[in-house]
XYZ file of C-alpha atoms in Angstrom:
617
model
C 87.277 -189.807 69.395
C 89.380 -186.754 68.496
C 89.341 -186.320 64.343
C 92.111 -183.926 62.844
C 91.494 -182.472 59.669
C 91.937 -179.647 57.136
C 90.002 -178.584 54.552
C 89.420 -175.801 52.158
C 86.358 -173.021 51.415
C 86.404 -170.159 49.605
C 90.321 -170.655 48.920
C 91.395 -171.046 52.388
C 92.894 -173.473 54.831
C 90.071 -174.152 57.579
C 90.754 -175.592 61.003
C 88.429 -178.239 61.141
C 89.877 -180.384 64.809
C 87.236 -180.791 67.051
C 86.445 -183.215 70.677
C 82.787 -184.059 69.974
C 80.857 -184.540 73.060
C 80.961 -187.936 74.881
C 77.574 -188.868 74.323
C 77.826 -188.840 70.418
C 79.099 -191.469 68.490
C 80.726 -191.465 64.916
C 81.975 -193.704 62.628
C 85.267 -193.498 61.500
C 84.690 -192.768 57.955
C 82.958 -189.749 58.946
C 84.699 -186.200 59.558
C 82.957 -182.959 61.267
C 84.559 -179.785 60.172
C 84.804 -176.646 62.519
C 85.288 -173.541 60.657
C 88.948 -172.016 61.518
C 89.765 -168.397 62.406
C 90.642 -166.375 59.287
C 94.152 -164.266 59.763
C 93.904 -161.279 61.815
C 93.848 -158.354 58.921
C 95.354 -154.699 58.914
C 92.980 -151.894 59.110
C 94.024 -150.228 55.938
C 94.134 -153.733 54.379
C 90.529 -154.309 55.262
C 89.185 -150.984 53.956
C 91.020 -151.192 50.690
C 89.699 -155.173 50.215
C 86.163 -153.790 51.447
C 86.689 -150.366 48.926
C 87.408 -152.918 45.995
C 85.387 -155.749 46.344
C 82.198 -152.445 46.762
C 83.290 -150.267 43.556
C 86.116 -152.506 41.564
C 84.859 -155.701 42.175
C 85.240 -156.308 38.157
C 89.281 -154.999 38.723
C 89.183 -152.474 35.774
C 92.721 -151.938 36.037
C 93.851 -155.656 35.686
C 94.752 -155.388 31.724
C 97.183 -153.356 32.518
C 99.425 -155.034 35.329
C 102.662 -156.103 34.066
C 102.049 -153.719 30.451
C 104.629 -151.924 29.108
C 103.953 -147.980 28.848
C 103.274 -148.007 25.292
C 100.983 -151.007 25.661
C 98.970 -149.416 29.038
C 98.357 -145.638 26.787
C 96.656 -148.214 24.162
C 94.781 -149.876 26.194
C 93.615 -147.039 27.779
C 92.735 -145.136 25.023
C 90.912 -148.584 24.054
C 89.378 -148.776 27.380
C 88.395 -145.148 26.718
C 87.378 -145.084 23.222
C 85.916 -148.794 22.377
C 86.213 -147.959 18.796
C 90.002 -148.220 18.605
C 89.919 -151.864 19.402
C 86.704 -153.533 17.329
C 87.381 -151.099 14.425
C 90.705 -153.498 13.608
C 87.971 -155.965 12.481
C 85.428 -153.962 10.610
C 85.262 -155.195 7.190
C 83.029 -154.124 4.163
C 80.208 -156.650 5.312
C 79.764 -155.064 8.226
C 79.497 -151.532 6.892
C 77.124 -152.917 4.679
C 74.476 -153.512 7.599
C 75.274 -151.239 9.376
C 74.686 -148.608 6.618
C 71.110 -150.097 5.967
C 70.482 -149.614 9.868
C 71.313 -146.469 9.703
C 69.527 -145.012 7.011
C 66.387 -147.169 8.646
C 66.600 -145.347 12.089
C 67.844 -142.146 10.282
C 64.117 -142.332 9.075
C 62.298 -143.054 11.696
C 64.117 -140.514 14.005
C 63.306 -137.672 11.772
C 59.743 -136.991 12.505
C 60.260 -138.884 15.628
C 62.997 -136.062 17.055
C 60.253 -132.681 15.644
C 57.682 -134.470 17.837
C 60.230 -134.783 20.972
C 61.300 -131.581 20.773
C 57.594 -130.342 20.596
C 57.156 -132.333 24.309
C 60.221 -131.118 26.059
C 58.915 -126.750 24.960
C 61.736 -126.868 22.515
C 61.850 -125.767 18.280
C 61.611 -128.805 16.374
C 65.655 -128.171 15.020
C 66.363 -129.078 18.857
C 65.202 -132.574 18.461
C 66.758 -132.983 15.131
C 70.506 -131.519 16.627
C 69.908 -133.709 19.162
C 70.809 -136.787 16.971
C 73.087 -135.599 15.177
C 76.154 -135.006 17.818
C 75.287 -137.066 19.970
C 74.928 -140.694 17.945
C 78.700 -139.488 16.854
C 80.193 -138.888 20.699
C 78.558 -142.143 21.663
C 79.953 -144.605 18.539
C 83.395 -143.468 19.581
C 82.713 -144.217 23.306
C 79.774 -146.842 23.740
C 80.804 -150.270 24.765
C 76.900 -151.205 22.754
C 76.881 -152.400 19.236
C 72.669 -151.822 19.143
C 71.402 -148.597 21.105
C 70.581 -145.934 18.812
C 70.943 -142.830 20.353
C 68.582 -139.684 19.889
C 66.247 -137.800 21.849
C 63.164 -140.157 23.634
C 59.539 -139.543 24.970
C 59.452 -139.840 28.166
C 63.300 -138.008 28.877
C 61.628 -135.096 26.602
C 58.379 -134.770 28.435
C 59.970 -135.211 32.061
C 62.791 -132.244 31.195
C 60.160 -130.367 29.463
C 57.350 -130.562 32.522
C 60.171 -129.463 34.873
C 61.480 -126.693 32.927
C 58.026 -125.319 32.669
C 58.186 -125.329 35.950
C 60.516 -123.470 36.485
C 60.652 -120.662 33.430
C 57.104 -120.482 31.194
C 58.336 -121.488 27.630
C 57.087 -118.598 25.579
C 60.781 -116.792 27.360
C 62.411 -118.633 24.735
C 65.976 -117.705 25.666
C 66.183 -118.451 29.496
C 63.967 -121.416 28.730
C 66.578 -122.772 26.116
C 69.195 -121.602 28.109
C 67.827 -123.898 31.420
C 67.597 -126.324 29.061
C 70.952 -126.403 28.118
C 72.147 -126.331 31.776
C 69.932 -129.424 32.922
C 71.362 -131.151 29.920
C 75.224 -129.939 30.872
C 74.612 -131.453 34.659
C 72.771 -134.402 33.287
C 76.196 -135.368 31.474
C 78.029 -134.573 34.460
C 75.911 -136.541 36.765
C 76.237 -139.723 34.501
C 80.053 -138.917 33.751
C 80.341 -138.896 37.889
C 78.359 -142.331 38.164
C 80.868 -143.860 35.366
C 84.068 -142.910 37.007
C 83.282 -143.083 40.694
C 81.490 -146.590 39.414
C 78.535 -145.709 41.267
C 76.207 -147.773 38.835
C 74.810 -149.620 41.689
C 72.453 -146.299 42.271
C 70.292 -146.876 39.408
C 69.511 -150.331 40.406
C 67.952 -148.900 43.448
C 64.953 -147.812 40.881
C 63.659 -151.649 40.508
C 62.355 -152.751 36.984
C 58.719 -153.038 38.117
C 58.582 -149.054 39.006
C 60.481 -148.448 35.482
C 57.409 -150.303 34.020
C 54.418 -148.634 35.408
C 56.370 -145.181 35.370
C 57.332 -145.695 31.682
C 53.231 -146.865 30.904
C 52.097 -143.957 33.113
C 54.607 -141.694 30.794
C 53.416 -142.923 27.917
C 49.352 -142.873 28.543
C 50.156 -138.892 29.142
C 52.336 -138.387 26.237
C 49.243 -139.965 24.161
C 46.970 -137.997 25.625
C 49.017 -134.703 25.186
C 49.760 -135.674 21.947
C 45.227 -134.663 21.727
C 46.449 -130.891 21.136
C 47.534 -131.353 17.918
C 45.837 -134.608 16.546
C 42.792 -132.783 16.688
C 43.577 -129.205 16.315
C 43.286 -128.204 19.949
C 44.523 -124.428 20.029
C 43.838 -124.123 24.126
C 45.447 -126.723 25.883
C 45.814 -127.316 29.521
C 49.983 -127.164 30.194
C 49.993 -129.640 32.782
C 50.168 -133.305 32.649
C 47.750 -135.468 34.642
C 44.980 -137.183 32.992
C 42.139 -135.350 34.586
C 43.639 -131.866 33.041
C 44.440 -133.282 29.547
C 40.571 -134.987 29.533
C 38.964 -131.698 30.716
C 41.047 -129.810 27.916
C 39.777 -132.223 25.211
C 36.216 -131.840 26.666
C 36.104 -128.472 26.618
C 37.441 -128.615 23.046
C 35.065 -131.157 22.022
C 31.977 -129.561 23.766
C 33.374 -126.002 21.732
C 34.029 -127.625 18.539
C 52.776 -158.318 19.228
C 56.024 -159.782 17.694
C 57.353 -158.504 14.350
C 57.910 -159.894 11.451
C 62.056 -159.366 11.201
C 61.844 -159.566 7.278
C 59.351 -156.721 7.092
C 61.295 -154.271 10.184
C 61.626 -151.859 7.525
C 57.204 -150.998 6.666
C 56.859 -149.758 10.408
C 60.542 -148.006 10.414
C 59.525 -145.685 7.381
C 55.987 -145.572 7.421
C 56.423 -142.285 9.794
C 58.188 -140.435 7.426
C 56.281 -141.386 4.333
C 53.265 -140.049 6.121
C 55.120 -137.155 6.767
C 56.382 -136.930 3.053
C 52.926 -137.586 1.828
C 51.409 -135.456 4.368
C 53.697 -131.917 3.879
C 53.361 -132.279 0.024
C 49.802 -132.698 0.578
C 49.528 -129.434 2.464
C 51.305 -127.449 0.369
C 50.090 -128.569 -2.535
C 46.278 -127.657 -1.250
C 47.131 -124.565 0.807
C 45.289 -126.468 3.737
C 47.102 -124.429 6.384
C 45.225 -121.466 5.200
C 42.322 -123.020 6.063
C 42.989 -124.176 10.078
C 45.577 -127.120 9.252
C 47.764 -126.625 11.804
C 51.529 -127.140 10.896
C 55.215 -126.617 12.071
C 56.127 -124.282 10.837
C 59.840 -122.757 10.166
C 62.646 -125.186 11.115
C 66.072 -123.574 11.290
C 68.496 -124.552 8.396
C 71.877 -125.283 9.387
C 73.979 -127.692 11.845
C 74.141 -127.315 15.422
C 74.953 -123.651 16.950
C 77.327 -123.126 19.451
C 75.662 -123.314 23.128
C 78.631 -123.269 25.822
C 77.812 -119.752 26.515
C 74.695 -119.588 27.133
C 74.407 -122.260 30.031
C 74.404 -121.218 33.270
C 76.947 -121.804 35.234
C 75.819 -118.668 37.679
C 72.955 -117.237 39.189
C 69.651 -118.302 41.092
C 69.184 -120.642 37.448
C 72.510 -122.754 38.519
C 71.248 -124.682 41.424
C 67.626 -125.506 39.188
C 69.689 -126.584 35.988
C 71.373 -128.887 38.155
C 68.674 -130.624 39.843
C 66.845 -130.547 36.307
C 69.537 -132.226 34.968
C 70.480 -134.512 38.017
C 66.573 -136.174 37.375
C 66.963 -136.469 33.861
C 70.333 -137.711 33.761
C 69.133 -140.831 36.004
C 66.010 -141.422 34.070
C 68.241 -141.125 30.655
C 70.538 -143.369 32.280
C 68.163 -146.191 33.611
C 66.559 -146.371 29.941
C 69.487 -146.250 28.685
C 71.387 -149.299 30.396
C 68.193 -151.347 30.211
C 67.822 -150.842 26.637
C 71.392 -152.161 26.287
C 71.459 -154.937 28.934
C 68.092 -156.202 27.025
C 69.727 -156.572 23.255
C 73.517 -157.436 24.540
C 71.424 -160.400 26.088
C 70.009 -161.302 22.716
C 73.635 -160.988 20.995
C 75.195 -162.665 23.776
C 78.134 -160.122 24.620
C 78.983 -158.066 27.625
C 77.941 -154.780 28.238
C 80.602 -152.693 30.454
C 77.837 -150.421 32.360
C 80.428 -148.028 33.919
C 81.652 -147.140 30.175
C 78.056 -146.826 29.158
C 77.533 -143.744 31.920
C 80.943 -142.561 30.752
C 79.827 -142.533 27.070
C 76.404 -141.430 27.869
C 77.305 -138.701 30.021
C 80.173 -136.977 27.835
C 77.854 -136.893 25.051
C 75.182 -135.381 26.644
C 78.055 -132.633 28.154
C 79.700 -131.658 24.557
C 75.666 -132.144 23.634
C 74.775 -129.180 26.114
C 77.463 -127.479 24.261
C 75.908 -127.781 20.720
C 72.506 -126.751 21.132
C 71.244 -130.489 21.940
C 69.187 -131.705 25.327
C 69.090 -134.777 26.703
C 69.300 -137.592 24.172
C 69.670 -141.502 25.375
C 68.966 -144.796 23.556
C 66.147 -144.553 22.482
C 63.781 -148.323 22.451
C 61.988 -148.230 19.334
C 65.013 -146.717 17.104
C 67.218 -149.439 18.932
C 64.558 -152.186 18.379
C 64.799 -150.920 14.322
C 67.991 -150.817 14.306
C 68.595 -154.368 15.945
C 66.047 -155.703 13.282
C 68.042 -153.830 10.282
C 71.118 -156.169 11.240
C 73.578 -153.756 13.141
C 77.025 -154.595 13.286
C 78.465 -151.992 15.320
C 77.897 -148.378 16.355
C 78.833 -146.934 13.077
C 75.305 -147.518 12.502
C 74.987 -144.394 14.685
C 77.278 -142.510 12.379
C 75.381 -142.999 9.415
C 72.074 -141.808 10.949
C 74.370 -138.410 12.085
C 75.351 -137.796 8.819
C 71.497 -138.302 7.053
C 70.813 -136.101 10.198
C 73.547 -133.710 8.951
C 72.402 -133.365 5.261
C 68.374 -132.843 6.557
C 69.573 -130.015 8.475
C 72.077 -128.473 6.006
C 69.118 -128.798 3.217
C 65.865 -130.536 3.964
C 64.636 -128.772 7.078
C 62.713 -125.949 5.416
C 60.523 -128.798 3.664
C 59.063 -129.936 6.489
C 57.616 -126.394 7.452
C 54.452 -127.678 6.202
C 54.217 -130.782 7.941
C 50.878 -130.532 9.614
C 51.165 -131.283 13.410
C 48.684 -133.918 13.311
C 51.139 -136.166 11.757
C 53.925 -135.732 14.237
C 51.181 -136.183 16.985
C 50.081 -139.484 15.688
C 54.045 -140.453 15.342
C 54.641 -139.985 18.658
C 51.651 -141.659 19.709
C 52.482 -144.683 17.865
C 55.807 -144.897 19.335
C 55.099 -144.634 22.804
C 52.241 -147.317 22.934
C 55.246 -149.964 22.605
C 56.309 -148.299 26.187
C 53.177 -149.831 27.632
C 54.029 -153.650 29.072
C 50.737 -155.426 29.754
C 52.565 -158.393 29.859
C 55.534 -157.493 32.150
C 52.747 -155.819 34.715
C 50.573 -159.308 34.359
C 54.184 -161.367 35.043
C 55.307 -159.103 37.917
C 51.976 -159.627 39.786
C 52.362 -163.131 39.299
C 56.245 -163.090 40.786
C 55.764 -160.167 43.281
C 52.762 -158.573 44.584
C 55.206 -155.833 46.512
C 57.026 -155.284 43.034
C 53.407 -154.654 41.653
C 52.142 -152.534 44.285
C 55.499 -150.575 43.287
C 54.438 -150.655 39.488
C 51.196 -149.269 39.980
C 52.391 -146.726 42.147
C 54.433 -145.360 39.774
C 51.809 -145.674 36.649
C 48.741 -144.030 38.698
C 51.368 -141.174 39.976
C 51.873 -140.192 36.680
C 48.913 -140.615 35.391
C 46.368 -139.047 37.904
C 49.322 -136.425 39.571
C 52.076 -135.638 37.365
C 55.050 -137.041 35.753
C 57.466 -135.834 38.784
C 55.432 -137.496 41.314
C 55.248 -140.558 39.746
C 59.133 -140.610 39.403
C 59.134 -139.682 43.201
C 56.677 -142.637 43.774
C 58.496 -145.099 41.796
C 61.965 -144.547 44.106
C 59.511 -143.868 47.376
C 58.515 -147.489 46.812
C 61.501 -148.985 45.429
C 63.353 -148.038 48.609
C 60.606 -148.856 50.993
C 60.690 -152.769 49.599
C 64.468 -152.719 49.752
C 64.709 -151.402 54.313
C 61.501 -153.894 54.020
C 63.694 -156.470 53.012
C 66.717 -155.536 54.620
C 64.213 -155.189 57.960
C 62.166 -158.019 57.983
C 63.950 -160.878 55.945
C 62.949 -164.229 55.455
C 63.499 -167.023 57.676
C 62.972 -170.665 57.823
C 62.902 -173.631 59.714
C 65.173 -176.241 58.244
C 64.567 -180.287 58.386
C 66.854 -183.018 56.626
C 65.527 -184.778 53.980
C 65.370 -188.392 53.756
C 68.846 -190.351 52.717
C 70.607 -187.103 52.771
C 72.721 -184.915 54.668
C 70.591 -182.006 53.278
C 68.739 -179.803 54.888
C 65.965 -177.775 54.023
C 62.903 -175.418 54.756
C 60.082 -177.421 55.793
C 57.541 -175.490 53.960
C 58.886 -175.972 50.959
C 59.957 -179.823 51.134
C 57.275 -181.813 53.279
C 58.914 -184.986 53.560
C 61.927 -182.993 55.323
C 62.365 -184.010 59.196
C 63.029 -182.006 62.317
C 65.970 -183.496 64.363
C 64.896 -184.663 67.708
C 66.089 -182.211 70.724
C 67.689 -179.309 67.859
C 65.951 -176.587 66.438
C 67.373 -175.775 63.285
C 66.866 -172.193 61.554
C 68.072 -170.470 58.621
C 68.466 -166.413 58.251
C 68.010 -165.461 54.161
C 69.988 -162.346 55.109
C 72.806 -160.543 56.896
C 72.310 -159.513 60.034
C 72.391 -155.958 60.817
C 71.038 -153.317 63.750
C 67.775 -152.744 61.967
C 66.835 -156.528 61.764
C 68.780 -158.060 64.755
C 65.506 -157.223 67.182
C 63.128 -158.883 64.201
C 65.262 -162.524 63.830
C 65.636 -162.793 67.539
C 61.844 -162.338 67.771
C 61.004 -164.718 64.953
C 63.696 -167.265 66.424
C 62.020 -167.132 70.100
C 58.434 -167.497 68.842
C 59.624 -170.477 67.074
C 61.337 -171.895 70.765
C 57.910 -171.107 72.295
C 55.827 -172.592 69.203
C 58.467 -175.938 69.378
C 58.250 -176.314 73.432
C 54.514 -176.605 73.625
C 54.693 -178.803 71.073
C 57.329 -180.693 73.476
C 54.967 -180.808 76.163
C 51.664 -181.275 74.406
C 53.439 -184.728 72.614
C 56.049 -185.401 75.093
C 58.812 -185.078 72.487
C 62.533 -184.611 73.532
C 63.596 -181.395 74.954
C 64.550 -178.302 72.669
C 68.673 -178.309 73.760
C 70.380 -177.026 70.606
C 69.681 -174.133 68.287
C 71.516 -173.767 65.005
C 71.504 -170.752 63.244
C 73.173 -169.014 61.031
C 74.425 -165.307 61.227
C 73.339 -165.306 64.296
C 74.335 -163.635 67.337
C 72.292 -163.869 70.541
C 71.819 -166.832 72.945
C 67.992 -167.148 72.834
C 67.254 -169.107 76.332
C 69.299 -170.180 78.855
C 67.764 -173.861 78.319
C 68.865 -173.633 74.788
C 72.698 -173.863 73.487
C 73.293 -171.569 70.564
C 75.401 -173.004 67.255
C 76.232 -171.225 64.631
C 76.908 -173.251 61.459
C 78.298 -172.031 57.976
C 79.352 -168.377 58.416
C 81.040 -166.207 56.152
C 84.277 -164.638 56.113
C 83.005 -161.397 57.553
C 80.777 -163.149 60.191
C 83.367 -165.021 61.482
C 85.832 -161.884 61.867
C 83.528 -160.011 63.690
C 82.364 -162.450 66.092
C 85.964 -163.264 66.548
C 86.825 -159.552 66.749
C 83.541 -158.640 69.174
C 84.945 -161.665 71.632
C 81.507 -163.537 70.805
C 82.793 -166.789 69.333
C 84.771 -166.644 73.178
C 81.465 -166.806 74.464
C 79.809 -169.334 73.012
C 82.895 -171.606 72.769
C 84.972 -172.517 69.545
C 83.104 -176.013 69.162
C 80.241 -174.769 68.496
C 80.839 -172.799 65.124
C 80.537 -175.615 62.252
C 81.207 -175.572 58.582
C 78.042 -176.807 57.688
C 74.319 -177.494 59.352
C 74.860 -181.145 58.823
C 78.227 -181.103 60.810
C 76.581 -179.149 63.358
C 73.542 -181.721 63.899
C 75.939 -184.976 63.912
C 77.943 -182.906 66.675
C 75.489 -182.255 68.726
C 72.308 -184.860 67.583
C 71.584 -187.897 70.440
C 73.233 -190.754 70.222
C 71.393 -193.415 68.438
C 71.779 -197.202 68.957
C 72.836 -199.336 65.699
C 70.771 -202.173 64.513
């Protein structure tokens, strides 16, 4: 019997005639579908499809098809500036949470941004510039309604370790001009990701290594955070455990969920204790009498800084890789962070506008005496929990960041340092994840292995090799993957036309005389050797077994992406292959080879082609 039909996959028309063999019987209700040959395509046709469907597979630029001129410069200044387009709805209830969010991460991020600053070798006016511009750049141009935006731990304590490297922080000058030039290539590095929507890159740093790097980060920014909670005036300047414990030694042997109705006791507690804590100090004199303290802050807003990066000179090339680091650890926080609470709210966020946002802020930031400043977790986390509407939440914390620098700063010169160190110390214990390490060695013992990596680099080396142990590992499991991917052996399952790995569903069946396999991945060069391999062990493994229970011969193998006759005992088919497949085994003159009636639509076709004849009852 010769069956004639068409069908459709994946949009298109498919060839599905076929002359089964004579051996095999079918019923007439019953069709077997070959896959057709997809249109011969144009070169330049195939690299633009391949080009789009790799960096625009979201098509960016469909809004503005058939727009007229007036209508495309709106939407692109929409598409550019967010704010233009949900500002049309902002109302007075709106404002009205989002001015209470403000003012509640306004408070938190004052003492929060002099202890930053202190990590990343910077004045304590950095930190505090720091969220001022940059909230206001990013509430224009962030697609998020809930990241707060400031300075963060572990961005300030990688940038500052690497500057030290690089120029000893008591050379003031060069060492806030470096940092200025990190922070300018930062922004340009994220700006770069954003347009050439290279977003992709940062996914390549897997969530398990951003949770033992971020713990590791934070057990060192504790323990650094020793110096001033107990009045440490010799202090070890790097950042491994075994340095900061031998500093504190030396010193020593010398001298869950929140309650959402009360978000706002933990949001102001740290600057009540600073309050309490600077008038208690001045009021006693106690920094005449070892109290350590801050000392002067800088009144005023944010300085001028364009001239004093470097966009010359031997420091060029070190601000740049500086800045290249921190921009992709600001930007990996940074996405997660919003990712995480869009979730929770249930709207998109557009990731390639996020970099774009991000990274101009941090560039006019670099500009305006500010380093590198991301969303931050625990302001965001306040400021979800204060009932944000919108970014103008952001605004308001600028402008109560505006008036402390225009006339509160020289208040908090007393502020002993003890205060800031416990601030920071609190805030960065929500950075360590017990339970996401306990759940990822429960899912992934290679995604844990990566984890702890990353934590004990930072932890027992320094914060730089943890980072480089964290994307060591993350790219070893991904050419791991990509090298040695899972395969199965596939049986149908009782009453079905389904079939299935054996391992996983018992009561699934092999099919007398056909060996059926299935590939969990593409086939490329670097795993081609490893599937053939697998797939001829399993011939070997399945024809003893032949012998041993006098079974019917091995005489089919179906497999898919495959492209290799395996024995010259065994016929190869190929069922269910992709549009790319099919072109290049069509293209390579392989699908010649093998013969056109062997490539099926499905595994089930394939086995009631080529499956024995049985007689009916």
């Amino acid at each position: 019997m010769t069956g004639e039909v068409t069908d459709k996959v994946g949009g298109r028309e498919l060839d599905v005639t076929r002359s089964p063999p004579s051996n095999y019987h079918v019923e007439d209700s019953q069709r077997v579908h070959k896959v057709g040959v997809p249109p011969k395509q144009k070169l330049s046709k195939e690299f633009a499809a391949t080009l789009k469907e790799t960096f625009f597979h979201d098509e960016p630029l469909r809004p503005f098809k058939d727009q007229a001129k007036l209508r495309q410069l709106v939407l692109g200044l929409q598409a550019l500036f967010p704010i233009l387009d949900w500002a049309r709805d902002y109302n007075l209830s709106k404002f009205r949470g989002d001015l209470i969010a403000g003012l509640t991460i306004a408070s938190l991020a004052i003492p929060q941004d002099i202890g930053y600053a202190k990590l990343a070798n910077l004045d304590p006016q950095y930190g505090l510039y720091s969220s001022f511009v940059p909230p206001l750049v990013y509430a224009f141009m962030g697609s998020s309604r809930d990241i707060a935006i400031g300075p963060v731990a572990v961005v300030s304590l990688l940038l500052g370790t690497l500057l030290q490297n690089e120029i000893d922080h008591s050379n003031k000058v060069a060492y806030q001009r470096l940092a200025f030039t990190a922070t300018f290539f930062a922004g340009i590095t994220q700006v770069t990701l954003g347009v050439l929507r290279l977003g992709f890159l940062i996914d390549f740093l897997s969530h398990a290594a951003i949770v033992g790097f971020m713990a590791g980060a934070a057990i060192t920014i504790g323990l650094q955070q020793l110096k001033g909670f107990l009045g440490i005036t010799t202090f070890t300047k790097k950042t491994d455990i075994v340095s900061v414990m031998r500093s504190v030694l030396t010193s020593v042997h010398h001298g869950g969920k929140k309650n959402r109705k009360w978000f706002w006791v933990p949001a102001i507690a740290p600057l009540i204790s600073v309050i309490f804590a600077t008038l208690f100090v001045f009021i006693t004199h106690a920094d005449k009498h070892g109290v350590a303290i801050v000392n002067h802050i800088k009144k005023g807003v944010n300085p001028a800084s364009a001239n004093q990066i470097y966009f010359t000179g031997g420091f060029l090339l070190k601000g740049f890789r500086i800045g290249v680091v921190a921009g992709m650890i600001a930007l990996t926080e940074s996405i997660a962070i919003g990712r995480t609470f869009a979730a929770v709210k249930d709207y998109q966020l557009d990731g390639n506008k996020e970099m774009v946002a991000l990274g101009t802020m941090n560039v006019i930031g670099s500009m305006t005496s500010c380093y590198v400043a991301t969303g931050s977790f625990s302001r965001t986390a306040v400021n979800f929990m204060a009932g944000c509407n919108t970014a103008v939440s952001n605004i308001v914390m600028s402008f109560v960041l505006l008036l402390t620098l225009l006339v509160i700063t020289p208040l908090f010169k007393y502020t002993p340092n003890a205060v800031i160190a416990s601030i920071i110390i609190s805030a960065v214990i929500g950075l360590i994840d017990i339970e996401a390490m306990i759940l990822i060695w429960k899912i992934d013992k290679l995604d844990f292995i990566a984890c702890m990596g990353a934590f004990f680099g930072v932890v027992f080396v320094s914060i730089e090799i943890g980072l480089l142990i964290a994307v060591g590992i993350s790219f070893a499991k991904i050419l791991l993957q990509v090298t040695r991917p899972r395969t199965a052996l596939l049986g149908k399952l009782p009453m079905t036309s389904v079939y299935r790995n054996i391992q996983q569903y018992p009561d699934a069946t092999k099919v007398p005389g056909i060996l059926i396999v299935r590939v969990d991945s593409a086939i490329y060069f670097s795993n081609s050797n490893y599937i053939k391999e697998r797939i001829l062990r399993w011939l070997i493994d399945e024809e003893e077994e032949v012998k041993a229970n006098k079974l019917t011969r091995i005489q089919y193998l179906i497999v898919q992406m495959s492209r290799k006759r395996f024995s010259a005992l065994v016929t190869l088919v190929l069922a269910n292959p992709g549009r790319p497949v099919i072109d290049k085994l069509y293209a390579s003159g392989f699908a010649n080879l093998i013969g056109d009636n062997r490539i099926f639509l499905t595994v089930a076709d394939a086995v009631l082609a080529y499956a024995p004849k049985t007689e009916e009852p």
